[in-house]
XYZ file of C-alpha atoms in Angstrom:
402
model
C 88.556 75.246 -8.133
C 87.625 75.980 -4.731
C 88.784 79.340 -2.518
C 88.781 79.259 1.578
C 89.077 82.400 3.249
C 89.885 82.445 7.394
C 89.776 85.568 9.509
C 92.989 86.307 9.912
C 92.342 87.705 13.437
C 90.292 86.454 15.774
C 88.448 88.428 18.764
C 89.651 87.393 22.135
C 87.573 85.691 24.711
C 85.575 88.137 26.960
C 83.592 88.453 30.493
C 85.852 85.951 32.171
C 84.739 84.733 35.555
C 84.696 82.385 37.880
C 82.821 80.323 40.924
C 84.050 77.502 43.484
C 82.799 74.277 42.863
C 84.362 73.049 46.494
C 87.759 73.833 47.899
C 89.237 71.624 45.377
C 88.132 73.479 42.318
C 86.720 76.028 40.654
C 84.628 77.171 37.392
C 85.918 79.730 34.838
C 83.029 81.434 32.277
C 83.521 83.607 29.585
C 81.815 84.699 26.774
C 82.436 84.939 22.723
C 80.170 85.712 19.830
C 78.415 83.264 18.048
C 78.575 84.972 14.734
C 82.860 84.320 14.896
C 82.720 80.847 16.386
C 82.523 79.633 12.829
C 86.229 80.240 12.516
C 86.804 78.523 16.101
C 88.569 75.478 16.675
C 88.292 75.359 20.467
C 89.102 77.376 23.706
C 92.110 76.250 25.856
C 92.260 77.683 29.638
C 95.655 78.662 31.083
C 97.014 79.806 34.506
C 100.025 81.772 35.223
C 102.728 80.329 36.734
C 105.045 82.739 37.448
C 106.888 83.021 33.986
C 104.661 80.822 32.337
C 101.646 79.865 31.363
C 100.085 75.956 32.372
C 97.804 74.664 30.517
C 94.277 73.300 32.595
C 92.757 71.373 29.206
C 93.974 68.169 27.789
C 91.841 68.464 24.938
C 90.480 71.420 24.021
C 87.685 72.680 25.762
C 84.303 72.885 22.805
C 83.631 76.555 21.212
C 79.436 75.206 21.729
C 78.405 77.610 23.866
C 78.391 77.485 27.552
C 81.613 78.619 27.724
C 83.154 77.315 30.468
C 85.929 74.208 32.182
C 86.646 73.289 35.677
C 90.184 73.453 36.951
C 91.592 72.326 40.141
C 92.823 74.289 43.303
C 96.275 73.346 44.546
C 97.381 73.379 47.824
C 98.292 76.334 49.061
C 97.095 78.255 46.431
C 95.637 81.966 47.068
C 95.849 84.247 44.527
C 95.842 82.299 40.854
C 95.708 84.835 37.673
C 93.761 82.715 34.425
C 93.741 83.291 30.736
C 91.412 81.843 28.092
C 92.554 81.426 24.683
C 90.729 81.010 21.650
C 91.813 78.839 18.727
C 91.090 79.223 14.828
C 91.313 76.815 12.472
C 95.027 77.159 12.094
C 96.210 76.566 15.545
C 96.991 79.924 16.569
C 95.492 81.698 19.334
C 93.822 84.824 20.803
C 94.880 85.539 24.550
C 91.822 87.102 26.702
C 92.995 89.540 29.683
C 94.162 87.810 32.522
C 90.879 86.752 35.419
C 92.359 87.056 39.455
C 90.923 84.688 41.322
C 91.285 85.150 44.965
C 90.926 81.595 46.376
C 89.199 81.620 50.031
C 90.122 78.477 52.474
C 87.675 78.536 55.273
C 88.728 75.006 56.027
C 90.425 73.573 59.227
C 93.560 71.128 58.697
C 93.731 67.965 60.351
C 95.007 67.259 63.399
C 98.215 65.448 64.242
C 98.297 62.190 65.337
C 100.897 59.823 67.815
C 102.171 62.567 69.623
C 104.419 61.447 72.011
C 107.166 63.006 74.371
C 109.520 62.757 76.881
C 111.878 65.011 79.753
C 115.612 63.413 79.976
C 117.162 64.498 83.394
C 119.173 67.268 81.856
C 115.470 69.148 81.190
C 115.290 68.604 77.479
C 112.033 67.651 76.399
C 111.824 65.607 72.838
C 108.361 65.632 71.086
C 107.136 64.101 67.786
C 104.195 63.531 66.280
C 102.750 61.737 62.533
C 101.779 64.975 60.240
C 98.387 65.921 59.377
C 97.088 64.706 56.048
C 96.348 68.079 54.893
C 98.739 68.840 52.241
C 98.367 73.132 52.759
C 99.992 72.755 55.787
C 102.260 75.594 56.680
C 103.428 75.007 60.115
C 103.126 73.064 63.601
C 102.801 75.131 66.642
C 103.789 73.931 69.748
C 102.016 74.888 73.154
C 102.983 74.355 76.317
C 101.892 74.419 80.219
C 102.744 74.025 83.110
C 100.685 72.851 86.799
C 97.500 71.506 86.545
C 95.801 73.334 84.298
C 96.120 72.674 80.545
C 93.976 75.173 79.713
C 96.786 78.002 80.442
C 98.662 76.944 77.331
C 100.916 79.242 76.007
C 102.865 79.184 72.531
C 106.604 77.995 72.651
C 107.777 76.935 69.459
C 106.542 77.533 65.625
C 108.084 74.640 63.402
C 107.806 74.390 59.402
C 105.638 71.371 58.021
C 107.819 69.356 56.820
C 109.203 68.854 60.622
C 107.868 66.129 62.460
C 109.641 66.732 65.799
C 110.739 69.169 68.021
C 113.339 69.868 70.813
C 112.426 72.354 74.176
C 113.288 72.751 77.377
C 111.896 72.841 80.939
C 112.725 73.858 84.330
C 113.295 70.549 86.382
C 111.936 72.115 89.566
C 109.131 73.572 88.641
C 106.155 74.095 90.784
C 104.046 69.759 89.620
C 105.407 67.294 88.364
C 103.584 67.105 84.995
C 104.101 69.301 81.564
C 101.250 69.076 79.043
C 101.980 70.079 75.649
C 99.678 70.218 72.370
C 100.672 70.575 68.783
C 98.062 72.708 66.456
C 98.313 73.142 62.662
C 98.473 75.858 60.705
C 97.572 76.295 57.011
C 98.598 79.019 54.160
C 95.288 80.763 55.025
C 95.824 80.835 58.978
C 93.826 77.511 59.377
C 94.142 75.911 62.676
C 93.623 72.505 63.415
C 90.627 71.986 66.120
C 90.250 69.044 69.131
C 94.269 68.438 69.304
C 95.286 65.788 71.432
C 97.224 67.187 74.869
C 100.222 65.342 75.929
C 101.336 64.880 80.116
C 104.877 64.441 80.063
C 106.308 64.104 83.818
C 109.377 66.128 84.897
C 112.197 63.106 85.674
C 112.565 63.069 89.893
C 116.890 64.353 90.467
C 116.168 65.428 93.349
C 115.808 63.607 96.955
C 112.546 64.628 98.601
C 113.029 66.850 101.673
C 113.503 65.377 105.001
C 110.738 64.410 107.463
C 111.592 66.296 111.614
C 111.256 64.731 114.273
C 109.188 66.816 116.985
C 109.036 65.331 119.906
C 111.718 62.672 121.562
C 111.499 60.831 125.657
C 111.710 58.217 127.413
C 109.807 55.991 130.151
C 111.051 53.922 132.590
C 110.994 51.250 129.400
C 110.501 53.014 126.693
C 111.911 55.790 124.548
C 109.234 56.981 122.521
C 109.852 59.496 119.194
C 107.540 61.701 117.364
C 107.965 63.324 113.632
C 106.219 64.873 111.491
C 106.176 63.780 107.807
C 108.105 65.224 104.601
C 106.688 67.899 102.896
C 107.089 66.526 99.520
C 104.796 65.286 97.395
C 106.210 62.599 95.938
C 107.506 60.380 99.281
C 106.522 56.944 98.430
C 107.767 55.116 101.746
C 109.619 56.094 105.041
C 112.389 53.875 106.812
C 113.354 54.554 110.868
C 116.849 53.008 111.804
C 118.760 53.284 115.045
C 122.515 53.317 115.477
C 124.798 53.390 118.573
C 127.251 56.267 118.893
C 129.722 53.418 118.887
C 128.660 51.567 116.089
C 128.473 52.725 112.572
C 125.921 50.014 111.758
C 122.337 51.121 111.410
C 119.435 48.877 112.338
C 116.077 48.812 110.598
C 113.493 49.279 113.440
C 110.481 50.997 110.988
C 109.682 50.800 107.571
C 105.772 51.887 106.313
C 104.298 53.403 103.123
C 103.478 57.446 103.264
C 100.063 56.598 102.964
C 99.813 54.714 106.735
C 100.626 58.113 108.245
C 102.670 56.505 110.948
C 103.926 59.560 113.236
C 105.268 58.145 116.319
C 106.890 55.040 117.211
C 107.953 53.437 121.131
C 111.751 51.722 121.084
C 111.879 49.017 124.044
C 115.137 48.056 122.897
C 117.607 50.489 124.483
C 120.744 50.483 127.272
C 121.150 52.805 129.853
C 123.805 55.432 129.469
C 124.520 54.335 126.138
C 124.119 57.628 123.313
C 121.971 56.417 120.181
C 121.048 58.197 117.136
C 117.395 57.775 115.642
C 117.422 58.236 111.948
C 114.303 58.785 109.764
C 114.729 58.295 106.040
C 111.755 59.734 103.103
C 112.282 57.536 99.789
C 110.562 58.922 96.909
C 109.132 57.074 93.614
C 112.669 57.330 92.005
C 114.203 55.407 95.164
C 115.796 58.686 95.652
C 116.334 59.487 99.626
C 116.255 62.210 101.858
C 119.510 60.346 103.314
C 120.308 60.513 106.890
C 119.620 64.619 107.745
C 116.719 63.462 110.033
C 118.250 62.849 113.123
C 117.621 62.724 116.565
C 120.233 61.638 119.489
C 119.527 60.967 122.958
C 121.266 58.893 126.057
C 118.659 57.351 128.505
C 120.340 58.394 132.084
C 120.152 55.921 134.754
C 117.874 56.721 137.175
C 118.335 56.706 140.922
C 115.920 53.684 142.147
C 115.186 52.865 145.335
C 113.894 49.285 146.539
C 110.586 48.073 145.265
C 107.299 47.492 146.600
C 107.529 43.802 147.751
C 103.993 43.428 149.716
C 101.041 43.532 147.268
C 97.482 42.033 146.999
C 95.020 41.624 144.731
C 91.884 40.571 145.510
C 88.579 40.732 143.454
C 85.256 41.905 145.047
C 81.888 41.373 144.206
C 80.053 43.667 146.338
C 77.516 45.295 144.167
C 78.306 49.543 145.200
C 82.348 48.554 144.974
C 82.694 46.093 142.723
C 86.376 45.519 141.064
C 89.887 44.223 141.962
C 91.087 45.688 145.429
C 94.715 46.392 145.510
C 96.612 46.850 149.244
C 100.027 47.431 149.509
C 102.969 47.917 152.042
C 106.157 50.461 152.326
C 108.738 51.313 154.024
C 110.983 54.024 153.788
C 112.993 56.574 155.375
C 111.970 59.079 152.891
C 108.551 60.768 152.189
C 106.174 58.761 149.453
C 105.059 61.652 147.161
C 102.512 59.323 145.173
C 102.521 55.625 144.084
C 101.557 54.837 140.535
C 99.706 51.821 139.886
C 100.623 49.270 136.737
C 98.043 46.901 134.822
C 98.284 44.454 132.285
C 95.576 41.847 131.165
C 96.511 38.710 129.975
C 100.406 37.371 129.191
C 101.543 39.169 125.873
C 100.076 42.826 126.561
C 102.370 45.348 128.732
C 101.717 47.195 131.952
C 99.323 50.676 131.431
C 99.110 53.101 134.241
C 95.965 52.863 136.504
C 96.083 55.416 138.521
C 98.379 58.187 140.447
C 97.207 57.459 144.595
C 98.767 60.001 147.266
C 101.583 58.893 149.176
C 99.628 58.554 152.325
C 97.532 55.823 150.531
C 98.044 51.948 150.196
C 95.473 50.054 148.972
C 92.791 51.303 145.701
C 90.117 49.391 144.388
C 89.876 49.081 139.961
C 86.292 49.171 138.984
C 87.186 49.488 135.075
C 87.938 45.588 134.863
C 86.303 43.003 132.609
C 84.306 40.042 133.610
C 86.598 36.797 133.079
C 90.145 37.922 132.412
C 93.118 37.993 134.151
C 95.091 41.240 135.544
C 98.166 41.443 137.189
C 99.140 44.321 139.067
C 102.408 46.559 140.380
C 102.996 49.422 142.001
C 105.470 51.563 141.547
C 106.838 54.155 144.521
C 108.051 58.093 143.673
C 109.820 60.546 145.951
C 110.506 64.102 146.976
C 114.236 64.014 145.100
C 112.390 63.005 141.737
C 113.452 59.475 142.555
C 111.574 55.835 142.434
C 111.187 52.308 143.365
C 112.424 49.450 140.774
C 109.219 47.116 139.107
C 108.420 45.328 142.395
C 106.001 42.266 143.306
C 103.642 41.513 140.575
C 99.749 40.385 142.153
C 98.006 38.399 139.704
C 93.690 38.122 139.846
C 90.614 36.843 137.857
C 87.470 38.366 137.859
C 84.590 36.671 137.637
């Protein structure tokens, strides 16, 4: 007959404690005599789970000494409380006191990735992004700014992790065009994610870009000749001129140039004589949105008081070498005091008449010594009085120069 005899208590598992591995797991020691591990089955490790205990063993963990077993780290884990157990022969175990380990994430989470955006015209801006990989992710902050500088980023939103979108708002006039916005992870151990992608998102154009002025507006004898100045906003793509009669509602298209020709002036040959026109200049931004027809100017060309023209003129071309040039001489008569003539010059057939030269009214005749070998200039001379009045165009006096 044969008699086995078991210790019908065993001594619990002492010295428990424990070492990271990597940020995925970590090492739990403890210690227990060798003299007792003759009534030792095995050692199971447990973790407390709030109300209960989870096992970290399959199989249970050898009583041949090291004493130890790896377990893994969860996600999000900070503070876990362990136990080690031993087992006798019978199955029934010995609880150690409880081991806190304080788990320490120095660890960035990942970054998030397709982050795209958009502004609707109402202001509301609509971002979303793909989530970071991480699984301890406990939130996506969103930063925002505004101008130029990204750098002046500023926190707007917090979001949980399981979001993967978010809704804000923006002011549609603010100061540029462009919003950049940046989403950064946080973890359960305040974790942020590093080198986050910025977003430019551009503020939708509602509103018309501000009128160009005009600065300056005269006339000639044939010409009526406008100045402006351009619009002050940024964002003018193109710039249309138009002219309408008083007594027409129809607008015609004299002008249209991109904002980048810087175009300021512009000569209209195409006018009547005490008939009232309106000049209208129009800014058209990237949206095709205009500054409508606010830039106006309106002006009637008078008639003028004319008196008969200069109908004796010659030109003749002289070689001498001390007064070389085109020698004008002229004739008029009139009952009232010359004040000055002006002389006219064109070269060539398509080009139009420059002034010359103002000559006193006691003068007829002037010699041009700014002429060009070879070409052909044809002269006129125009007559102006004490009253502010003057001749009509009068005999034209054509000449080569050789």
């Amino acid at each position: 007959m044969r008699v086995y005899a078991y210790q019908t208590r065993l001594v619990s598992p002492k010295n428990l404690d424990y070492s990271f591995v990597n940020n995925k797991a970590i090492l739990i020691k403890w210690s227990f005599p060798d003299s007792l591990l003759i009534n030792v089955k095995g050692f199971n490790l447990y973790r407390n789970n709030g109300d209960k205990l989870e096992k970290q063993n399959e199989r249970l963990i050898s009583k041949d000494p090291p004493h130890f077993h790896i377990a893994k780290i969860k996600d999000h884990d900070e503070n876990i409380i362990y136990t080690v157990s031993a087992v006798d022969l019978r199955e029934k175990e010995t609880f150690s006191d409880p081991l806190l380990a304080i788990v320490i994430d120095s660890i960035a989470p990942a970054k998030v990735t397709k982050l795209k955006g958009k502004i609707d015209k109402k202001g509301i801006v609509k971002l979303s992004w793909q989530p970071s990989v991480d699984r301890d992710v406990f939130s996506y902050d969103i930063y925002r700014a505004e101008g130029l500088n990204p750098n002046d980023m500023y926190m707007v939103k917090q979001v949980t992790a399981k979001d993967t979108s978010v809704i804000d708002s923006v002011n549609l006039r603010g100061a540029t065009r462009y919003v950049y916005y940046k989403v950064i992870v946080a973890d359960y151990h305040t974790n942020y994610s590093t080198h986050n992608d910025t977003i430019r998102l551009v503020r939708p154009d509602i509103f018309p870009p501000d009128p160009p002025k005009f600065t300056a507006l005269g006339n000639t004898d044939s010409t009526v000749v406008l100045n402006w100045a351009a619009s002050s906003s940024e964002d003018v793509m193109n710039y249309k001129l138009y002219k309408r009669f008083l007594s027409d509602s129809t607008k015609k298209l004299l002008l249209a140039f991109p904002s980048n020709q810087m175009i300021t002036t512009y000569a209209d040959k195409d006018w009547e004589e005490e008939k009232p026109m309106v000049y209208i200049l129009e800014a058209i931004d990237g949206e095709g949105l205009s500054s409508g027809d606010s830039c106006q100017a309106k002006i009637r060309v008078l008639k003028p008081l004319r008196r008969a023209a200069v109908s004796i003129l010659t030109a003749t071309y002289q070689s001498d070498h001390d007064n070389k040039g085109v020698k004008l001489q002229w004739k008029y008569i009139s009952k009232k005091p010359v004040v000055k003539y002006l002389i006219m010059r064109k070269s060539g057939k398509e080009n139009d008449f420059e002034k010359v030269k103002d000559v006193s009214g006691d003068v007829l005749e002037f010699v041009d010594m700014k002429v060009n070998a070879k070409t052909e200039y044809t002269y006129t001379v125009y007559a102006f009085f004490v009253d502010k009045t003057s001749t009509y165009s009068g005999k034209e006096a054509k000449v080569r120069t050789r």
